[in-house]
Coordinates of C-alpha atoms in Angstrom, one line a residue:
X28 CA 99.2 32.9 -52.5
X29 CA 100.3 34.8 -49.7
X30 CA 101.5 33.4 -46.2
X31 CA 98.7 32.8 -43.7
X32 CA 98.7 35.1 -40.9
X33 CA 96.2 32.9 -38.9
X34 CA 95.7 29.3 -39.6
X35 CA 92.3 28.2 -40.4
X36 CA 91.7 24.6 -39.5
X37 CA 89.0 22.3 -40.7
X38 CA 88.1 18.7 -40.2
X39 CA 87.3 16.1 -42.7
X40 CA 87.4 12.2 -42.9
X41 CA 90.4 11.0 -44.5
X42 CA 92.1 7.6 -45.6
X43 CA 95.5 7.1 -44.1
X44 CA 96.6 4.0 -46.1
X45 CA 95.5 1.6 -48.9
X46 CA 92.9 0.0 -46.6
X47 CA 90.6 2.9 -47.6
X48 CA 89.2 3.3 -44.2
X49 CA 88.1 6.9 -43.4
X50 CA 88.4 8.5 -40.2
X51 CA 88.3 12.3 -38.8
X52 CA 91.3 14.3 -39.8
X53 CA 92.0 17.9 -39.0
X54 CA 94.0 20.0 -41.4
X55 CA 94.9 23.6 -42.5
X56 CA 92.7 25.2 -45.1
X57 CA 94.8 27.6 -47.3
X58 CA 94.3 31.2 -47.2
X59 CA 91.3 32.9 -49.2
X60 CA 93.3 34.5 -52.0
X61 CA 92.0 37.3 -54.2
X62 CA 90.5 34.8 -56.8
X63 CA 89.2 32.2 -54.2
X64 CA 86.0 31.2 -52.8
X65 CA 85.7 29.7 -49.3
X66 CA 83.0 27.2 -49.0
X67 CA 81.0 25.7 -46.0
X68 CA 80.3 22.0 -47.3
X69 CA 76.7 20.9 -47.1
X70 CA 76.9 17.6 -49.0
X71 CA 79.2 15.5 -51.1
X72 CA 78.4 12.6 -53.6
X73 CA 80.5 9.4 -53.4
X74 CA 81.8 8.3 -56.8
X75 CA 83.5 5.0 -57.7
X76 CA 86.6 6.9 -58.3
X77 CA 86.8 7.6 -54.6
X78 CA 87.0 3.9 -54.0
X79 CA 89.9 3.8 -56.5
X80 CA 91.8 6.6 -54.8
X81 CA 91.5 5.6 -51.4
X82 CA 92.4 2.0 -51.9
X83 CA 95.4 3.1 -54.2
X84 CA 94.0 1.1 -57.1
X85 CA 95.7 3.4 -59.5
X86 CA 99.0 3.3 -57.7
X87 CA 99.3 7.0 -57.1
X88 CA 97.4 7.8 -53.9
X89 CA 98.9 10.0 -51.2
X90 CA 97.8 10.0 -47.8
X91 CA 96.1 11.3 -45.5
X92 CA 93.5 11.8 -48.3
X93 CA 90.1 13.5 -47.8
X94 CA 88.1 12.2 -50.9
X95 CA 85.1 13.6 -52.4
X96 CA 84.5 15.7 -55.6
X97 CA 80.8 16.0 -55.9
X98 CA 80.7 19.2 -53.5
X99 CA 77.7 21.3 -52.9
X100 CA 78.1 24.0 -50.4
X101 CA 77.5 27.8 -49.3
X102 CA 79.8 30.4 -50.0
X103 CA 81.0 32.1 -46.8
X104 CA 83.8 34.3 -48.0
X105 CA 85.1 35.7 -51.3
X106 CA 88.6 37.1 -52.4
X107 CA 88.6 40.8 -53.6
X108 CA 88.9 39.7 -57.2
X109 CA 86.0 37.4 -57.1
X110 CA 83.0 38.7 -59.3
X111 CA 80.9 35.6 -59.8
X112 CA 79.7 34.8 -56.3
X113 CA 78.9 36.3 -53.2
X114 CA 78.4 35.1 -49.5
X115 CA 75.2 33.0 -49.1
X116 CA 75.4 31.6 -52.8
X117 CA 74.9 27.7 -53.0
X118 CA 77.6 26.4 -55.3
X119 CA 79.2 23.2 -56.5
X120 CA 82.7 22.1 -57.1
X121 CA 83.6 19.1 -59.1
X122 CA 86.8 17.1 -60.0
X123 CA 89.0 20.0 -60.8
X124 CA 90.5 22.9 -58.7
X125 CA 93.2 24.0 -61.0
X126 CA 94.7 24.3 -64.5
X127 CA 97.6 26.0 -66.3
X128 CA 95.3 28.4 -68.2
X129 CA 97.7 28.7 -71.1
X130 CA 97.8 25.2 -73.1
X131 CA 95.5 24.5 -76.0
X132 CA 92.8 22.7 -74.0
X133 CA 92.8 25.6 -71.5
X134 CA 92.5 28.2 -74.3
X135 CA 89.5 26.2 -75.7
X136 CA 87.8 26.0 -72.1
X137 CA 88.5 22.4 -72.0
X138 CA 90.7 22.6 -68.7
X139 CA 89.8 18.8 -68.0
X140 CA 92.2 18.0 -70.5
X141 CA 94.9 20.4 -69.4
X142 CA 98.2 18.2 -68.6
X143 CA 98.7 20.4 -65.6
X144 CA 95.2 20.2 -64.2
X145 CA 94.9 20.0 -60.5
X146 CA 92.4 17.5 -58.9
X147 CA 90.1 18.3 -56.1
X148 CA 92.0 15.9 -53.8
X149 CA 95.1 13.8 -53.9
X150 CA 97.0 16.2 -55.7
X151 CA 99.2 19.3 -54.9
X152 CA 97.9 23.0 -55.3
X153 CA 100.1 25.7 -56.7
X154 CA 101.1 26.6 -53.2
X155 CA 102.6 23.4 -52.6
X156 CA 100.0 22.0 -50.1
X157 CA 98.1 18.9 -50.8
X158 CA 94.3 19.2 -52.1
X159 CA 91.6 17.7 -50.2
X160 CA 88.0 16.9 -51.1
X161 CA 84.7 17.3 -50.0
X162 CA 84.2 15.0 -47.1
X163 CA 85.0 17.9 -44.9
X164 CA 83.5 20.9 -43.3
X165 CA 84.9 23.4 -45.7
X166 CA 87.2 24.2 -48.7
X167 CA 89.0 27.0 -50.6
X168 CA 88.6 26.8 -54.6
X169 CA 89.5 29.4 -57.2
X170 CA 86.4 30.9 -58.6
X171 CA 86.9 29.5 -62.0
X172 CA 86.3 26.0 -60.6
X173 CA 83.2 27.0 -58.9
X174 CA 79.7 26.8 -60.2
X175 CA 76.4 28.1 -59.2
X176 CA 73.6 25.6 -58.3
X177 CA 70.4 26.6 -60.1
X178 CA 67.7 28.0 -57.7
X179 CA 65.3 25.6 -56.6
X180 CA 67.5 22.6 -57.3
X181 CA 68.0 20.3 -54.1
X182 CA 71.5 20.4 -52.9
X183 CA 71.6 16.5 -52.5
X184 CA 70.2 16.1 -56.0
X185 CA 72.9 18.5 -57.4
X186 CA 75.9 16.8 -56.0
X187 CA 76.0 13.7 -58.3
X188 CA 75.5 16.0 -61.3
X189 CA 78.9 17.5 -60.6
X190 CA 80.6 14.5 -61.7
X191 CA 78.1 11.8 -62.9
X192 CA 75.9 14.3 -64.8
X193 CA 78.5 16.2 -66.7
X194 CA 80.6 13.0 -67.6
X195 CA 77.5 11.9 -69.6
X196 CA 76.6 15.2 -70.8
X197 CA 79.9 16.3 -72.2
X198 CA 80.3 13.6 -74.9
X199 CA 76.8 13.7 -76.0
X200 CA 77.3 17.5 -76.5
X201 CA 80.8 17.4 -78.0
X202 CA 79.9 14.5 -80.6
X203 CA 76.7 16.1 -81.7
X204 CA 74.5 13.7 -80.0
X205 CA 72.2 16.0 -78.3
X206 CA 69.4 16.0 -81.1
X207 CA 66.2 14.1 -80.6
X208 CA 65.4 10.9 -82.3
X209 CA 68.7 9.2 -81.8
X210 CA 69.0 5.7 -80.5
X211 CA 71.6 5.1 -77.8
X212 CA 72.9 2.5 -75.3
X213 CA 74.1 2.8 -71.9
X214 CA 76.4 0.0 -70.8
X215 CA 76.4 -0.3 -67.0
X216 CA 73.7 1.0 -64.7
X217 CA 75.8 2.5 -61.8
X218 CA 76.0 6.3 -60.7
X219 CA 77.2 7.5 -64.4
X220 CA 75.0 5.0 -66.2
X221 CA 71.5 6.0 -64.6
X222 CA 72.4 9.7 -65.3
X223 CA 73.1 8.6 -68.8
X224 CA 69.5 7.3 -69.2
X225 CA 67.8 10.2 -67.8
X226 CA 69.8 12.8 -69.8
X227 CA 69.6 10.9 -72.9
X228 CA 65.9 10.4 -72.5
X229 CA 65.5 14.1 -71.8
X230 CA 67.4 14.9 -75.0
X231 CA 64.7 12.7 -76.9
X232 CA 66.7 9.6 -77.3
X233 CA 65.4 6.0 -77.5
X234 CA 67.6 4.5 -74.7
X235 CA 68.7 0.8 -74.3
X236 CA 70.3 -0.3 -71.1
X237 CA 72.8 -3.0 -71.4
X238 CA 73.4 -4.8 -68.2
X239 CA 74.9 -8.0 -66.8
X240 CA 71.8 -9.4 -65.0
X241 CA 68.1 -8.6 -64.8
X242 CA 68.5 -7.1 -61.3
X243 CA 68.0 -3.6 -62.4
X244 CA 65.4 -4.2 -65.2
X245 CA 62.4 -2.9 -63.4
X246 CA 64.2 0.2 -62.3
X247 CA 65.7 1.0 -65.6
X248 CA 62.5 0.7 -67.5
X249 CA 59.9 2.1 -64.9
X250 CA 61.9 4.6 -62.7
X251 CA 64.5 5.6 -65.1
X252 CA 62.4 5.6 -68.2
X253 CA 64.6 3.4 -70.4
X254 CA 63.0 2.1 -73.5
X255 CA 64.7 -1.2 -73.8
X256 CA 66.9 -3.5 -71.3
X257 CA 69.1 -6.1 -72.5
X258 CA 71.5 -8.5 -70.8
X259 CA 74.8 -8.4 -72.5
X260 CA 75.3 -12.2 -72.5
X261 CA 71.9 -12.9 -74.0
X262 CA 73.3 -13.4 -77.6
X263 CA 69.8 -13.6 -79.3
X264 CA 68.8 -10.1 -77.9
X265 CA 72.2 -8.8 -78.7
X266 CA 71.8 -10.0 -82.4
X267 CA 68.4 -8.3 -82.7
X268 CA 70.1 -5.0 -81.7
X269 CA 73.0 -5.3 -84.1
X270 CA 73.7 -2.2 -86.3
X271 CA 70.8 -0.3 -84.6
X272 CA 72.5 2.3 -82.1
X273 CA 74.0 5.7 -83.0
X274 CA 76.1 5.5 -79.8
X275 CA 77.0 3.4 -76.8
X276 CA 78.1 4.9 -73.7
X277 CA 80.4 2.4 -71.9
X278 CA 80.5 3.1 -68.2
X279 CA 81.9 -0.2 -67.1
X280 CA 85.1 0.4 -64.7
X281 CA 86.4 -3.3 -65.1
X282 CA 88.0 -5.2 -68.0
X283 CA 85.5 -6.5 -70.6
X284 CA 85.4 -7.4 -74.3
X285 CA 84.4 -4.5 -76.6
X286 CA 83.2 -6.7 -79.7
X287 CA 79.7 -7.4 -78.3
X288 CA 79.0 -3.6 -78.2
X289 CA 80.6 -2.7 -81.3
X290 CA 78.5 -4.9 -83.2
X291 CA 75.5 -2.9 -81.9
X292 CA 76.4 0.2 -83.6
X293 CA 75.2 1.7 -87.0
X294 CA 77.5 3.2 -89.5
X295 CA 79.6 5.8 -87.9
X296 CA 78.5 4.8 -84.7
X297 CA 80.4 5.7 -81.6
X298 CA 81.5 3.6 -78.5
X299 CA 82.2 6.1 -75.8
X300 CA 84.7 4.8 -72.9
X301 CA 84.2 6.3 -69.6
X302 CA 85.4 3.5 -67.2
X303 CA 88.8 3.8 -65.6
X304 CA 90.5 0.4 -66.5
X305 CA 94.1 -0.5 -65.7
X306 CA 94.2 -3.5 -68.1
X307 CA 94.5 -3.2 -72.0
X308 CA 91.2 -3.7 -73.9
X309 CA 91.2 -5.6 -77.2
X310 CA 88.9 -5.6 -80.2
X311 CA 89.0 -7.0 -83.9
X312 CA 89.6 -4.1 -86.4
X313 CA 87.1 -5.3 -88.9
X314 CA 84.4 -4.4 -86.6
X315 CA 85.5 -1.0 -86.8
X316 CA 86.6 -0.9 -90.5
X317 CA 83.3 -2.4 -92.0
X318 CA 81.2 0.3 -90.2
X319 CA 83.5 3.2 -90.0
X320 CA 82.8 2.9 -86.1
X321 CA 84.7 4.9 -83.7
X322 CA 86.1 4.0 -80.2
X323 CA 86.7 7.1 -78.3
X324 CA 86.8 8.2 -74.8
X325 CA 85.6 11.2 -72.7
X326 CA 86.7 12.7 -69.4
X327 CA 84.4 14.4 -67.0
X328 CA 83.4 17.8 -68.6
X329 CA 84.5 21.4 -68.8
X330 CA 83.3 24.3 -66.4
X331 CA 81.3 25.8 -69.2
X332 CA 79.6 22.2 -70.0
X333 CA 79.0 21.8 -66.2
X334 CA 77.0 25.0 -66.1
X335 CA 75.2 24.1 -69.1
X336 CA 74.3 20.8 -68.0
X337 CA 73.1 22.1 -64.5
X338 CA 70.8 24.4 -66.4
X339 CA 69.6 21.7 -68.8
X340 CA 68.8 19.5 -65.9
X341 CA 66.8 22.2 -64.1
X342 CA 64.9 22.9 -67.5
X343 CA 64.1 19.2 -67.8
X344 CA 63.3 18.6 -64.2
X345 CA 66.1 15.9 -63.9
X346 CA 67.2 14.6 -60.6
X347 CA 69.6 11.8 -59.6
X348 CA 68.4 8.7 -57.7
X349 CA 70.4 8.8 -54.3
X350 CA 70.7 7.5 -51.0
X351 CA 71.7 10.0 -48.4
X352 CA 73.9 9.0 -45.6
X353 CA 75.8 10.5 -42.6
X354 CA 79.5 10.7 -42.4
X355 CA 79.8 7.9 -39.7
X356 CA 78.3 5.4 -42.4
X357 CA 80.7 6.4 -45.1
X358 CA 83.0 3.2 -44.8
X359 CA 79.9 1.0 -45.0
X360 CA 78.8 2.9 -48.0
X361 CA 82.2 2.5 -49.7
X362 CA 81.8 -1.2 -48.9
X363 CA 78.5 -1.4 -50.5
X364 CA 79.6 0.7 -53.5
X365 CA 82.4 -1.9 -54.2
X366 CA 79.7 -4.5 -54.3
X367 CA 77.4 -2.3 -56.5
X368 CA 74.8 -2.2 -53.7
X369 CA 73.6 1.2 -54.2
X370 CA 70.7 3.0 -56.2
X371 CA 72.5 4.9 -57.7
X372 CA 74.6 7.3 -55.9
X373 CA 75.4 7.9 -52.2
X374 CA 75.5 11.3 -51.1
X375 CA 76.9 12.3 -47.8
X376 CA 75.0 14.8 -45.5
X377 CA 78.1 16.5 -44.4
X378 CA 76.2 19.4 -42.7
X379 CA 74.1 17.1 -40.7
X380 CA 77.2 14.8 -39.7
X381 CA 79.4 14.7 -36.7
X382 CA 82.8 15.0 -38.3
X383 CA 85.2 15.6 -35.2
X384 CA 86.6 12.5 -33.4

């Protein structure tokens, strides 16, 4: 990157410490390089990871931190080497803004598994400057990590797809679970879980939601289209489900037992972990051995998978269930998210918010 001749400032809302409280913060955007796209941000989804990062739950937060990795905006400037985008395009940016480009995952277009990947925020870019996220007026991103939002897709609906949507789509695609007729379970009905139900149903699956209470039963069955709803602590209902599912997507981000869900899987069934959990999980090995079952994990998705997922959602007419808020409500939204009080994703109307102090 070249040295900036004129500093270009922008304003976002940043956390300054592990309290996680966000407030206006003005900082310098990096220069738009030859392969870069400068984006005026329209809206940004709120992910549970934003909560973890702003509160330093993972012990690696750097402040000031502007969170947000479900970014949708309008291209306002492109570098001389940019061929995929032009000014006026509506585009999205997800969890990553960089990778090494030469490791085995990168060579396979699986940059989310690159050991040198660069996060959209709370990371350091190749120029040595901190990366900042989508709760801001603008951002500059390498064209590899920018995707076009399909024409006709509402921007606020597109935002959660850039993390929650592709996080579910990627393992279903990778593990050969896109074919119709499968029976799947979605454990946890939050931002990722609700997209799991919608995407799995659109693939032609019979979907069972497994939750901790009855609070979301009606929404899961009527609004999201799930076929079945089971409370995980209901041993009788769980026993009826034993050996019946091809996969369970586990979105729960807190410590929990795995055995109850392993018992639901058929021969060769897969328990796919997606929740970020700091404490070790345990299971009894015979539950795996006697059904050749698999515990595996999956992490967001590649740029190719993101593009594929967006087209899939457009083709199937899929949308997220969201609550749109202004930036001055973002701290309350974080508090509600911590209490699981959202149906099912907050999206910040950045364009329509007053960001300056």
